[in-house]
CSV table of C-alpha atoms and ligand atoms in Angstrom, one decimal:
chain,number,residue,atom,x,y,z
A,1,UNK,CA,55.7,-18.3,-91.4
A,2,UNK,CA,58.3,-17.2,-88.9
A,3,UNK,CA,60.4,-14.1,-89.3
A,4,UNK,CA,64.0,-14.7,-90.3
A,5,UNK,CA,63.3,-17.5,-92.7
A,6,UNK,CA,65.3,-17.4,-95.9
A,7,UNK,CA,63.0,-16.3,-98.8
A,8,UNK,CA,63.2,-19.6,-100.5
A,9,UNK,CA,62.2,-21.4,-97.3
A,10,UNK,CA,59.3,-19.0,-97.0
A,11,UNK,CA,58.2,-19.8,-100.5
A,12,UNK,CA,58.5,-23.5,-99.8
A,13,UNK,CA,56.2,-23.0,-96.8
A,14,UNK,CA,53.7,-21.2,-99.0
A,15,UNK,CA,53.8,-24.0,-101.5
A,16,UNK,CA,53.2,-26.6,-98.8
A,17,UNK,CA,50.1,-24.6,-97.7
A,18,UNK,CA,48.8,-24.4,-101.3
A,19,UNK,CA,49.2,-28.2,-101.6
A,20,UNK,CA,47.5,-28.9,-98.4
A,21,UNK,CA,44.6,-26.6,-99.2
A,22,UNK,CA,44.0,-28.1,-102.7
A,23,UNK,CA,44.4,-31.9,-102.2
A,24,UNK,CA,44.6,-34.2,-105.2
A,25,UNK,CA,45.1,-31.4,-107.7
A,26,UNK,CA,48.5,-32.6,-109.1
A,27,UNK,CA,48.6,-30.4,-112.2
A,28,UNK,CA,47.8,-27.3,-110.2
A,29,UNK,CA,50.5,-28.1,-107.7
A,30,UNK,CA,53.0,-28.6,-110.5
A,31,UNK,CA,52.1,-25.2,-112.1
A,32,UNK,CA,52.3,-23.4,-108.8
A,33,UNK,CA,55.6,-24.9,-107.8
A,34,UNK,CA,57.2,-23.9,-111.1
A,35,UNK,CA,56.2,-20.3,-110.7
A,36,UNK,CA,57.1,-20.1,-107.0
A,37,UNK,CA,60.5,-21.5,-107.6
A,38,UNK,CA,61.3,-18.4,-109.7
A,39,UNK,CA,60.2,-15.9,-107.1
A,40,UNK,CA,62.9,-16.0,-104.3
A,41,UNK,CA,64.8,-13.0,-105.5
A,42,UNK,CA,61.6,-11.1,-106.4
A,43,UNK,CA,60.5,-11.2,-102.8
A,44,UNK,CA,64.0,-10.1,-101.7
A,45,UNK,CA,63.7,-7.0,-104.0
A,46,UNK,CA,60.1,-6.3,-103.2
A,47,UNK,CA,59.3,-6.6,-99.5
A,48,UNK,CA,55.9,-5.1,-100.1
A,49,UNK,CA,54.9,-8.3,-102.0
A,50,UNK,CA,55.7,-10.4,-98.9
A,51,UNK,CA,54.0,-7.9,-96.6
A,52,UNK,CA,50.8,-7.9,-98.7
A,53,UNK,CA,51.0,-11.8,-99.0
A,54,UNK,CA,50.7,-11.4,-102.8
A,55,UNK,CA,52.0,-15.0,-103.4
A,56,UNK,CA,49.4,-16.5,-101.1
A,57,UNK,CA,46.7,-14.4,-102.6
A,58,UNK,CA,47.7,-15.1,-106.2
A,59,UNK,CA,47.5,-18.8,-105.6
A,60,UNK,CA,43.8,-18.6,-104.4
A,61,UNK,CA,41.3,-18.1,-107.2
A,62,UNK,CA,39.1,-15.0,-106.8
A,63,UNK,CA,36.1,-17.2,-107.7
A,64,UNK,CA,35.4,-20.8,-108.7
A,65,UNK,CA,32.2,-21.9,-110.3
A,66,UNK,CA,31.2,-25.6,-110.7
A,67,UNK,CA,27.8,-26.7,-112.1
A,68,UNK,CA,25.8,-29.5,-113.5
A,69,UNK,CA,25.4,-29.8,-117.2
A,70,UNK,CA,22.6,-32.1,-118.2
A,71,UNK,CA,22.0,-32.9,-121.9
A,72,UNK,CA,20.3,-35.5,-124.2
A,73,UNK,CA,22.0,-37.4,-126.9
A,74,UNK,CA,20.4,-38.1,-130.3
A,75,UNK,CA,18.8,-41.2,-129.0
A,76,UNK,CA,17.2,-39.4,-126.1
A,77,UNK,CA,19.5,-40.8,-123.5
A,78,UNK,CA,20.3,-38.4,-120.6
A,79,UNK,CA,23.9,-37.5,-119.8
A,80,UNK,CA,25.3,-35.4,-116.9
A,81,UNK,CA,28.6,-33.6,-117.2
A,82,UNK,CA,30.3,-31.1,-114.9
A,83,UNK,CA,31.0,-27.5,-115.9
A,84,UNK,CA,33.9,-25.3,-114.5
A,85,UNK,CA,34.9,-21.7,-114.6
A,86,UNK,CA,37.8,-20.6,-112.4
A,87,UNK,CA,38.1,-16.8,-112.3
A,88,UNK,CA,41.7,-16.6,-111.0
A,89,UNK,CA,42.8,-13.0,-111.1
A,90,UNK,CA,41.4,-9.8,-112.3
A,91,UNK,CA,44.0,-7.3,-111.1
A,92,UNK,CA,45.1,-6.1,-114.6
A,93,UNK,CA,41.9,-6.8,-116.6
A,94,UNK,CA,38.8,-8.8,-117.2
A,95,UNK,CA,39.0,-12.6,-116.6
A,96,UNK,CA,40.3,-14.1,-119.8
A,97,UNK,CA,41.1,-17.6,-120.8
A,98,UNK,CA,39.8,-20.5,-122.8
A,99,UNK,CA,37.3,-23.4,-122.3
A,100,UNK,CA,38.5,-27.0,-122.5
A,101,UNK,CA,36.1,-29.9,-123.3
A,102,UNK,CA,38.0,-33.2,-122.7
A,103,UNK,CA,37.1,-36.3,-120.6
A,104,UNK,CA,40.2,-35.7,-118.4
A,105,UNK,CA,39.0,-32.3,-117.2
A,106,UNK,CA,38.6,-31.9,-113.4
A,107,UNK,CA,39.1,-29.0,-111.1
A,108,UNK,CA,42.9,-29.5,-110.8
A,109,UNK,CA,43.4,-29.2,-114.6
A,110,UNK,CA,41.2,-26.0,-114.9
A,111,UNK,CA,43.1,-24.5,-111.9
A,112,UNK,CA,46.5,-25.2,-113.4
A,113,UNK,CA,45.4,-23.7,-116.7
A,114,UNK,CA,43.8,-20.6,-115.0
A,115,UNK,CA,46.9,-20.1,-112.9
A,116,UNK,CA,49.2,-20.2,-115.9
A,117,UNK,CA,46.9,-17.8,-117.7
A,118,UNK,CA,47.4,-15.1,-115.1
A,119,UNK,CA,51.1,-14.7,-116.0
A,120,UNK,CA,50.8,-15.5,-119.7
A,121,UNK,CA,48.2,-12.8,-120.1
A,122,UNK,CA,50.3,-10.3,-118.2
A,123,UNK,CA,53.3,-11.0,-120.5
A,124,UNK,CA,51.3,-10.0,-123.5
A,125,UNK,CA,51.2,-6.4,-122.3
A,126,UNK,CA,47.5,-6.3,-122.8
A,127,UNK,CA,44.9,-5.6,-120.0
A,128,UNK,CA,43.7,-9.1,-119.4
A,129,UNK,CA,43.3,-11.1,-116.2
A,130,UNK,CA,43.5,-14.9,-115.8
A,131,UNK,CA,40.7,-17.5,-116.0
A,132,UNK,CA,40.0,-20.9,-117.4
A,133,UNK,CA,36.9,-23.2,-117.7
A,134,UNK,CA,35.6,-26.3,-119.3
A,135,UNK,CA,33.9,-29.6,-118.9
A,136,UNK,CA,34.6,-33.3,-118.7
A,137,UNK,CA,32.4,-33.6,-121.8
A,138,UNK,CA,34.0,-35.5,-124.7
A,139,UNK,CA,33.1,-34.0,-128.1
A,140,UNK,CA,34.7,-37.0,-129.9
A,141,UNK,CA,32.2,-39.0,-131.8
A,142,UNK,CA,29.3,-36.7,-131.0
A,143,UNK,CA,27.0,-35.3,-133.7
A,144,UNK,CA,26.8,-31.6,-134.3
A,145,UNK,CA,23.3,-31.6,-132.7
A,146,UNK,CA,24.7,-33.3,-129.6
A,147,UNK,CA,27.5,-30.8,-129.3
A,148,UNK,CA,25.0,-27.9,-129.8
A,149,UNK,CA,22.7,-29.2,-127.0
A,150,UNK,CA,25.7,-29.6,-124.7
A,151,UNK,CA,27.0,-26.1,-125.4
A,152,UNK,CA,23.5,-24.6,-124.9
A,153,UNK,CA,23.2,-26.4,-121.5
A,154,UNK,CA,26.7,-25.4,-120.5
A,155,UNK,CA,26.1,-21.7,-121.3
A,156,UNK,CA,22.7,-21.7,-119.5
A,157,UNK,CA,24.6,-21.5,-116.3
A,158,UNK,CA,27.8,-19.9,-117.4
A,159,UNK,CA,26.2,-16.8,-119.0
A,160,UNK,CA,25.4,-15.1,-115.7
A,161,UNK,CA,29.1,-15.0,-114.9
A,162,UNK,CA,30.3,-13.6,-118.2
A,163,UNK,CA,30.3,-10.2,-119.8
A,164,UNK,CA,32.5,-7.9,-121.9
A,165,UNK,CA,33.6,-6.2,-118.6
A,166,UNK,CA,33.6,-9.3,-116.5
A,167,UNK,CA,34.8,-12.6,-118.0
A,168,UNK,CA,35.6,-13.4,-121.6
A,169,UNK,CA,36.1,-17.1,-122.5
A,170,UNK,CA,37.6,-18.5,-125.7
A,171,UNK,CA,38.6,-22.0,-127.0
A,172,UNK,CA,41.1,-24.6,-125.9
A,173,UNK,CA,41.2,-28.4,-126.4
A,174,UNK,CA,37.9,-29.6,-127.8
A,175,UNK,CA,36.5,-26.1,-128.2
A,176,UNK,CA,36.9,-24.5,-131.6
A,177,UNK,CA,34.8,-22.4,-134.0
A,178,UNK,CA,31.8,-24.8,-133.9
A,179,UNK,CA,31.5,-24.9,-130.1
A,180,UNK,CA,32.1,-21.1,-129.8
A,181,UNK,CA,29.3,-20.5,-132.3
A,182,UNK,CA,26.8,-22.5,-130.3
A,183,UNK,CA,28.0,-20.9,-127.0
A,184,UNK,CA,27.7,-17.4,-128.4
A,185,UNK,CA,24.3,-18.1,-129.9
A,186,UNK,CA,22.9,-19.3,-126.5
A,187,UNK,CA,24.5,-16.3,-124.7
A,188,UNK,CA,22.9,-13.9,-127.1
A,189,UNK,CA,19.6,-15.6,-126.8
A,190,UNK,CA,19.5,-15.6,-123.0
A,191,UNK,CA,20.8,-12.1,-122.6
A,192,UNK,CA,19.0,-10.6,-125.6
A,193,UNK,CA,22.2,-8.6,-126.4
A,194,UNK,CA,24.7,-8.8,-129.2
A,195,UNK,CA,27.7,-8.5,-126.9
A,196,UNK,CA,30.5,-9.4,-129.3
A,197,UNK,CA,33.4,-9.1,-126.9
A,198,UNK,CA,31.9,-11.6,-124.5
A,199,UNK,CA,33.7,-14.5,-126.3
A,200,UNK,CA,36.8,-14.6,-128.6
A,201,UNK,CA,37.6,-16.9,-131.4
A,202,UNK,CA,34.3,-16.1,-133.0
A,203,UNK,CA,33.7,-16.7,-136.7
A,204,UNK,CA,34.8,-14.0,-139.1
A,205,UNK,CA,31.2,-13.3,-140.2
A,206,UNK,CA,30.0,-12.7,-136.7
A,207,UNK,CA,32.5,-10.6,-134.8
A,208,UNK,CA,35.7,-12.7,-135.0
A,209,UNK,CA,39.2,-11.4,-135.8
A,210,UNK,CA,41.3,-12.5,-138.7
A,211,UNK,CA,44.5,-14.3,-137.5
A,212,UNK,CA,42.8,-15.6,-134.2
A,213,UNK,CA,42.6,-19.1,-135.6
A,214,UNK,CA,46.2,-19.1,-136.6
A,215,UNK,CA,47.5,-17.0,-133.7
A,216,UNK,CA,48.7,-19.6,-131.2
A,217,UNK,CA,50.7,-21.6,-133.7
A,218,UNK,CA,52.0,-18.7,-135.6
A,219,UNK,CA,53.0,-16.9,-132.3
A,220,UNK,CA,54.8,-20.0,-131.0
A,221,UNK,CA,56.9,-20.1,-134.3
A,222,UNK,CA,57.7,-16.4,-134.0
A,223,UNK,CA,58.9,-17.1,-130.5
A,224,UNK,CA,61.3,-19.9,-131.7
A,225,UNK,CA,62.4,-17.5,-134.5
A,226,UNK,CA,63.4,-15.0,-131.8
A,227,UNK,CA,65.1,-17.6,-129.6
A,228,UNK,CA,67.1,-18.8,-132.6
A,229,UNK,CA,68.0,-15.2,-133.6
A,230,UNK,CA,69.7,-14.7,-130.2
A,231,UNK,CA,71.8,-17.7,-131.2
A,232,UNK,CA,72.5,-16.3,-134.6
A,233,UNK,CA,70.5,-19.1,-136.2
A,234,UNK,CA,67.2,-19.3,-138.2
A,235,UNK,CA,64.5,-21.8,-138.9
A,236,UNK,CA,65.5,-22.2,-142.6
A,237,UNK,CA,65.9,-25.9,-143.4
A,238,UNK,CA,65.4,-27.1,-139.8
A,239,UNK,CA,64.0,-30.5,-139.1
A,240,UNK,CA,60.9,-30.0,-136.9
A,241,UNK,CA,58.5,-32.2,-135.0
A,242,UNK,CA,55.1,-30.9,-133.9
A,243,UNK,CA,52.9,-33.0,-131.6
A,244,UNK,CA,49.1,-33.0,-131.9
A,245,UNK,CA,47.2,-32.1,-135.0
A,246,UNK,CA,44.6,-29.7,-133.6
A,247,UNK,CA,44.3,-26.0,-133.9
A,248,UNK,CA,47.7,-25.1,-132.4
A,249,UNK,CA,49.6,-27.9,-134.2
A,250,UNK,CA,48.2,-27.1,-137.6
A,251,UNK,CA,49.1,-23.4,-137.6
A,252,UNK,CA,52.5,-24.1,-136.0
A,253,UNK,CA,53.2,-26.4,-139.0
A,254,UNK,CA,51.9,-23.8,-141.4
A,255,UNK,CA,54.2,-21.0,-140.1
A,256,UNK,CA,57.2,-23.3,-139.8
A,257,UNK,CA,56.7,-24.3,-143.4
A,258,UNK,CA,56.3,-20.6,-144.5
A,259,UNK,CA,59.6,-19.8,-142.8
A,260,UNK,CA,61.4,-22.6,-144.7
A,261,UNK,CA,61.5,-25.3,-142.0
A,262,UNK,CA,60.8,-29.0,-142.7
A,263,UNK,CA,58.1,-30.5,-140.5
A,264,UNK,CA,58.4,-34.3,-140.6
A,265,UNK,CA,55.9,-35.5,-137.9
A,266,UNK,CA,52.7,-34.8,-136.1
A,267,UNK,CA,50.3,-36.9,-134.0
A,268,UNK,CA,47.0,-37.3,-132.2
A,269,UNK,CA,46.1,-39.3,-129.1
A,270,UNK,CA,46.2,-42.5,-131.1
A,271,UNK,CA,49.5,-42.3,-132.9
A,272,UNK,CA,52.2,-40.6,-134.8
A,273,UNK,CA,52.6,-39.8,-138.5
A,274,UNK,CA,56.2,-39.6,-139.8
A,275,UNK,CA,56.6,-38.1,-143.3
A,276,UNK,CA,60.3,-37.5,-144.2
A,277,UNK,CA,59.4,-35.6,-147.3
A,278,UNK,CA,57.5,-33.1,-145.2
A,279,UNK,CA,54.0,-33.1,-143.7
A,280,UNK,CA,51.3,-32.2,-146.3
A,281,UNK,CA,49.3,-29.7,-144.3
A,282,UNK,CA,46.3,-29.7,-146.7
A,283,UNK,CA,45.7,-33.4,-145.8
A,284,UNK,CA,46.0,-32.7,-142.1
A,285,UNK,CA,43.6,-29.7,-142.4
A,286,UNK,CA,41.1,-31.8,-144.4
A,287,UNK,CA,41.2,-34.7,-141.9
A,288,UNK,CA,41.1,-32.6,-138.7
A,289,UNK,CA,39.3,-29.3,-139.5
A,290,UNK,CA,36.7,-30.6,-142.0
A,291,UNK,CA,36.2,-34.4,-141.6
A,292,UNK,CA,37.1,-34.7,-137.8
A,293,UNK,CA,39.0,-38.0,-138.4
A,294,UNK,CA,42.0,-39.7,-137.0
A,295,UNK,CA,45.6,-38.9,-138.1
A,296,UNK,CA,46.1,-42.6,-139.0
A,297,UNK,CA,44.3,-41.8,-142.2
A,298,UNK,CA,47.1,-39.5,-143.3
A,299,UNK,CA,49.0,-42.6,-144.2
A,300,UNK,CA,46.2,-43.7,-146.6
A,301,UNK,CA,46.5,-40.4,-148.5
A,302,UNK,CA,50.3,-40.5,-148.5
A,303,UNK,CA,51.8,-43.9,-149.2
A,304,UNK,CA,55.4,-42.8,-148.4
A,305,UNK,CA,54.3,-41.7,-144.9
A,306,UNK,CA,54.5,-44.0,-141.9
A,307,UNK,CA,51.9,-44.3,-139.2
A,308,UNK,CA,53.1,-45.5,-135.9
A,309,UNK,CA,50.2,-46.5,-133.6
A,310,UNK,CA,50.8,-45.5,-130.0
A,311,UNK,CA,54.2,-44.1,-131.2
A,312,UNK,CA,56.3,-41.6,-129.1
A,313,UNK,CA,56.8,-38.6,-131.3
A,314,UNK,CA,59.8,-37.4,-129.2
A,315,UNK,CA,61.8,-40.5,-130.3
A,316,UNK,CA,62.0,-38.9,-133.8
A,317,UNK,CA,65.3,-37.0,-134.2
A,318,UNK,CA,64.7,-33.3,-134.8
A,319,UNK,CA,66.3,-29.9,-134.4
A,320,UNK,CA,63.2,-28.1,-133.3
A,321,UNK,CA,60.4,-29.6,-131.1
A,322,UNK,CA,57.1,-28.0,-130.7
A,323,UNK,CA,54.8,-29.8,-128.2
A,324,UNK,CA,51.3,-28.7,-129.2
A,325,UNK,CA,48.9,-31.3,-127.7
A,326,UNK,CA,48.6,-31.4,-124.0
A,327,UNK,CA,50.1,-31.2,-120.5
A,328,UNK,CA,53.0,-33.5,-119.4
A,329,UNK,CA,53.5,-34.9,-122.9
A,330,UNK,CA,57.3,-34.6,-122.6
A,331,UNK,CA,58.8,-36.4,-119.6
A,332,UNK,CA,62.5,-36.5,-118.4
A,333,UNK,CA,63.3,-39.5,-120.7
A,334,UNK,CA,61.7,-37.8,-123.7
A,335,UNK,CA,63.7,-34.7,-123.0
A,336,UNK,CA,66.9,-36.6,-122.8
A,337,UNK,CA,66.2,-38.4,-126.1
A,338,UNK,CA,65.5,-35.0,-127.8
A,339,UNK,CA,68.8,-33.5,-126.5
A,340,UNK,CA,70.7,-36.6,-127.4
A,341,UNK,CA,69.3,-36.5,-130.9
A,342,UNK,CA,70.5,-32.9,-131.4
A,343,UNK,CA,67.5,-30.8,-130.6
A,344,UNK,CA,68.4,-27.1,-130.5
A,345,UNK,CA,65.1,-25.5,-129.5
A,346,UNK,CA,61.8,-26.4,-127.9
A,347,UNK,CA,58.8,-24.0,-127.8
A,348,UNK,CA,55.6,-25.0,-126.1
A,349,UNK,CA,52.4,-24.4,-128.1
A,350,UNK,CA,50.6,-26.5,-125.4
A,351,UNK,CA,50.2,-25.5,-121.8
A,352,UNK,CA,52.8,-27.2,-119.4
A,353,UNK,CA,53.6,-30.0,-121.9
A,354,UNK,CA,57.0,-30.7,-120.2
A,355,UNK,CA,57.3,-32.3,-116.8
A,356,UNK,CA,59.6,-30.6,-114.2
A,357,UNK,CA,62.2,-33.3,-114.9
A,358,UNK,CA,62.0,-32.6,-118.6
A,359,UNK,CA,62.4,-28.9,-118.1
A,360,UNK,CA,65.5,-29.6,-116.0
A,361,UNK,CA,67.0,-31.7,-118.8
A,362,UNK,CA,66.5,-28.9,-121.3
A,363,UNK,CA,67.9,-26.2,-119.0
A,364,UNK,CA,71.0,-28.3,-118.1
A,365,UNK,CA,71.6,-28.9,-121.8
A,366,UNK,CA,71.3,-25.2,-122.4
A,367,UNK,CA,69.1,-25.6,-125.4
A,368,UNK,CA,66.7,-22.8,-126.3
A,369,UNK,CA,63.6,-23.6,-124.2
A,370,UNK,CA,60.5,-21.4,-124.5
A,371,UNK,CA,57.8,-22.3,-121.8
A,372,UNK,CA,54.1,-22.2,-122.8
A,373,UNK,CA,53.4,-19.0,-120.8
A,374,UNK,CA,55.6,-17.1,-123.2
A,375,UNK,CA,55.6,-19.2,-126.4
A,376,UNK,CA,51.9,-19.8,-126.7
A,377,UNK,CA,50.7,-16.3,-125.6
A,378,UNK,CA,50.0,-15.3,-129.2
A,379,UNK,CA,46.5,-16.9,-129.0
A,380,UNK,CA,45.3,-15.0,-126.0
A,381,UNK,CA,47.0,-11.8,-127.2
A,382,UNK,CA,45.1,-12.0,-130.5
A,383,UNK,CA,41.9,-12.6,-128.4
A,384,UNK,CA,42.6,-9.3,-126.8
A,385,UNK,CA,43.0,-7.8,-130.4
A,386,UNK,CA,39.6,-9.3,-131.2
A,387,UNK,CA,38.1,-7.6,-128.1
A,388,UNK,CA,39.8,-4.3,-129.3
A,389,UNK,CA,38.1,-4.7,-132.7
A,390,UNK,CA,34.8,-5.5,-131.1
A,391,UNK,CA,34.9,-2.5,-128.8
A,392,UNK,CA,35.5,-0.2,-131.7
A,393,UNK,CA,33.2,-2.0,-134.1
A,394,UNK,CA,36.0,-2.4,-136.5
A,395,UNK,CA,37.7,-5.2,-138.3
A,396,UNK,CA,41.4,-5.2,-139.3
A,397,UNK,CA,43.1,-6.8,-142.3
A,398,UNK,CA,45.0,-10.1,-142.0
A,399,UNK,CA,48.3,-8.4,-142.6
A,400,UNK,CA,47.7,-5.6,-140.1
A,401,UNK,CA,46.6,-8.1,-137.4
A,402,UNK,CA,49.5,-10.6,-138.1
A,403,UNK,CA,52.0,-7.8,-137.8
A,404,UNK,CA,50.6,-6.9,-134.4
A,405,UNK,CA,50.9,-10.5,-133.3
A,406,UNK,CA,54.5,-10.7,-134.6
A,407,UNK,CA,55.3,-7.5,-132.6
A,408,UNK,CA,53.7,-8.9,-129.4
A,409,UNK,CA,55.7,-12.1,-129.7
A,410,UNK,CA,58.9,-10.2,-130.2
A,411,UNK,CA,58.0,-8.0,-127.2
A,412,UNK,CA,57.4,-11.1,-125.0
A,413,UNK,CA,60.7,-12.6,-126.1
A,414,UNK,CA,62.5,-9.5,-125.3
A,415,UNK,CA,60.8,-9.0,-121.9
A,416,UNK,CA,61.4,-12.6,-120.8
A,417,UNK,CA,65.1,-12.5,-122.0
A,418,UNK,CA,65.8,-9.2,-120.3
A,419,UNK,CA,64.1,-10.1,-117.1
A,420,UNK,CA,66.0,-13.3,-116.9
A,421,UNK,CA,69.3,-11.5,-117.4
A,422,UNK,CA,68.3,-8.9,-114.8
A,423,UNK,CA,67.8,-11.7,-112.2
A,424,UNK,CA,71.1,-13.4,-113.1
A,425,UNK,CA,69.5,-16.2,-115.1
A,426,UNK,CA,70.5,-15.2,-118.7
A,427,UNK,CA,68.8,-17.5,-121.3
A,428,UNK,CA,66.4,-19.0,-118.7
A,429,UNK,CA,63.0,-18.1,-120.3
A,430,UNK,CA,61.2,-19.9,-117.5
A,431,UNK,CA,62.5,-17.6,-114.9
A,432,UNK,CA,62.1,-14.6,-117.2
A,433,UNK,CA,58.4,-15.4,-117.9
A,434,UNK,CA,57.5,-16.2,-114.3
A,435,UNK,CA,59.2,-13.1,-112.9
A,436,UNK,CA,58.0,-10.6,-115.5
A,437,UNK,CA,54.4,-11.9,-115.4
A,438,UNK,CA,54.3,-12.0,-111.7
A,439,UNK,CA,55.7,-8.6,-111.1
A,440,UNK,CA,53.2,-6.9,-113.4
A,441,UNK,CA,50.2,-8.6,-111.6
A,442,UNK,CA,51.7,-8.2,-108.1
A,443,UNK,CA,52.2,-4.4,-108.6
A,444,UNK,CA,48.6,-4.0,-109.6
A,445,UNK,CA,47.4,-6.1,-106.7
A,446,UNK,CA,49.4,-3.9,-104.3
A,447,UNK,CA,47.9,-0.8,-105.9
A,448,UNK,CA,44.4,-2.1,-105.7
A,449,UNK,CA,44.6,-2.8,-102.0
A,450,UNK,CA,43.5,-5.9,-100.0
A,451,UNK,CA,40.7,-7.2,-102.2
B,501,LIG,P1,42.6,-29.1,-130.2
B,501,LIG,O1,41.5,-29.8,-129.5
B,501,LIG,O2,42.4,-28.4,-131.5
B,501,LIG,O3,43.8,-30.2,-130.5
B,501,LIG,C1,44.3,-30.9,-129.5
B,501,LIG,C2,45.3,-31.9,-130.1
B,501,LIG,O4,46.1,-32.5,-129.0
B,501,LIG,C3,44.7,-33.1,-130.8
B,501,LIG,O5,45.5,-33.5,-131.8
B,501,LIG,C4,44.5,-34.1,-129.7
B,501,LIG,O6,44.4,-35.4,-130.2
B,501,LIG,C5,45.8,-33.9,-128.9
B,501,LIG,N1,45.5,-34.2,-127.5
B,501,LIG,C6,44.7,-33.6,-126.7
B,501,LIG,N2,44.6,-34.2,-125.5
B,501,LIG,C7,45.5,-35.2,-125.6
B,501,LIG,C8,45.9,-36.2,-124.7
B,501,LIG,N3,45.4,-36.3,-123.4
B,501,LIG,N4,46.8,-37.1,-125.1
B,501,LIG,C9,47.3,-37.1,-126.4
B,501,LIG,N5,46.9,-36.1,-127.3
B,501,LIG,C10,46.0,-35.3,-126.9
B,501,LIG,O7,43.3,-28.2,-129.1
B,501,LIG,P2,44.3,-27.0,-129.3
B,501,LIG,O8,45.2,-27.2,-130.5
B,501,LIG,O9,43.5,-25.7,-129.2
B,501,LIG,O10,45.2,-27.1,-128.0
B,501,LIG,C11,46.4,-27.8,-127.9
B,501,LIG,C12,47.2,-27.3,-126.7
B,501,LIG,O11,47.5,-25.9,-126.9
B,501,LIG,C13,46.6,-27.4,-125.4
B,501,LIG,O12,47.5,-27.6,-124.4
B,501,LIG,C14,46.0,-26.0,-125.1
B,501,LIG,O13,45.8,-25.7,-123.8
B,501,LIG,C15,47.1,-25.2,-125.8
B,501,LIG,N6,46.7,-23.8,-126.2
B,501,LIG,C16,45.7,-23.5,-127.0
B,501,LIG,C17,45.4,-22.3,-127.4
B,501,LIG,C18,44.4,-21.9,-128.4
B,501,LIG,O14,44.3,-20.8,-128.8
B,501,LIG,N7,43.6,-22.9,-128.9
B,501,LIG,C19,46.2,-21.1,-126.9
B,501,LIG,C20,47.3,-21.5,-126.0
B,501,LIG,C21,47.6,-22.8,-125.7
B,501,LIG,P3,43.0,-36.2,-130.2
B,501,LIG,O15,42.2,-35.5,-131.2
B,501,LIG,O16,43.3,-37.6,-130.5
B,501,LIG,O17,42.4,-36.0,-128.8
B,502,LIG,O1,45.6,-21.3,-123.2
B,502,LIG,C1,45.3,-20.3,-123.8
B,502,LIG,O2,45.9,-19.2,-123.8
B,502,LIG,C2,44.0,-20.3,-124.6
B,502,LIG,N1,43.4,-21.4,-124.7
B,502,LIG,C3,43.5,-19.1,-125.3
B,502,LIG,C4,42.8,-18.2,-124.3
B,502,LIG,C5,42.1,-17.0,-125.0
B,502,LIG,O3,41.3,-16.4,-124.2
B,502,LIG,O4,42.2,-16.8,-126.1
């Protein structure tokens, strides 16, 4: 890196180094590129960040753990999965971030998620560092006993890296209340400690927080509400589309409906349900939270709804789009379709659901676009509230906790808005989120010295 290079060129060089050091990890490269593209002016204003090589350091995880997870299915057949925990950055607090169980999981996915988590967690204003973990285990079609045996085997290695003051996982795709229960049970058994704050997303009867289940979806809707407020608009009567039908999608739909919007479609990995009258959330909850079935069955319960196998949910005209399933689910073409059909606002409940081409389309069209780091931070923020309750052996009411979540999302909106404006990018929440999150962590890293 020669002296005299323009800052953007310097950043390009750093990015090329990250890519070369981490071959084949496409999602990680994508997440890093997006953050680094926002940082040119930050380095110009803060020469100490360049001197201390903060960008290079922040792109290298503090610790990466990969292990073998053997387990037996109900017929006695042996299976081998791979476990991951990437402890990315602990400059501002304990490692914090979810666990994902999905067959697509490999190191590149966990690293992209862990990297995003650093900045997201910083934006919440809470003292939490960034991490992510998971496995290529597929919980679909497995019995409760199989899931339990897998979780116990997974935790039998992971436990030694965790702790209330060290690393605190939670859920993500494929990891919900059931899995967290089995994981916490095995942690408690191995360590012989009731260490509540070692995991978040726990059940209400055993150390969990009210509102954590709802928090990511509710928070994403609060974020849209704030983005629309700037444009002197509201969610009332808006036609909305929410992809996925898991934890984030369900509580996104719930809050949208509470705020008077009309949600007409949701999906799973097999297809899309379109219900012009408005999605009946009780049916979705029964199918997904209780019976663990496919969204196609929604159409059997509602004859006036249409099921589109393998359908593309972004082809459905809407005013507000909330991707809540997985990464790269909106490509450039989908983004163009959304804009052409009159979409006013997109807020990402999922992590990195829009490809770089898609993001460009939204930004050029100047619609309100809230990236995941900002829009879905309500989940992890409420995890931090759960840790706060555990630390004080207290439990707060639903109303009190939800008010805190609402306040945090308004704060994140305001911070990202103001930071973007300060850096000459008014209305660009991507720049605002990346810059504000980065500066907070970078300052702490400088203060803590070369570690
Ligand atoms: P769930 O496992 O509860 O639900 C995931 C949903 O997305 C399901 O409907 C699933 O369909 C669908 N989906 C998952 N993977 C794919 C895929 N490869 N292709 C198509 N559809 C897919 O997970 P969550 O709701 O917790 O997570 C959803 C998103 O939100 C993820 O991006 C996650 O990282 C993000 N997130 C989650 C937070 C949380 O607190 N849970 C916090 C912040 C972000 P199917 O059942 O058919 O697989
Ligand atoms: O992506 C995320 O922010 C999460 N899956 C939640 C992490 C957490 O620790 O609550």
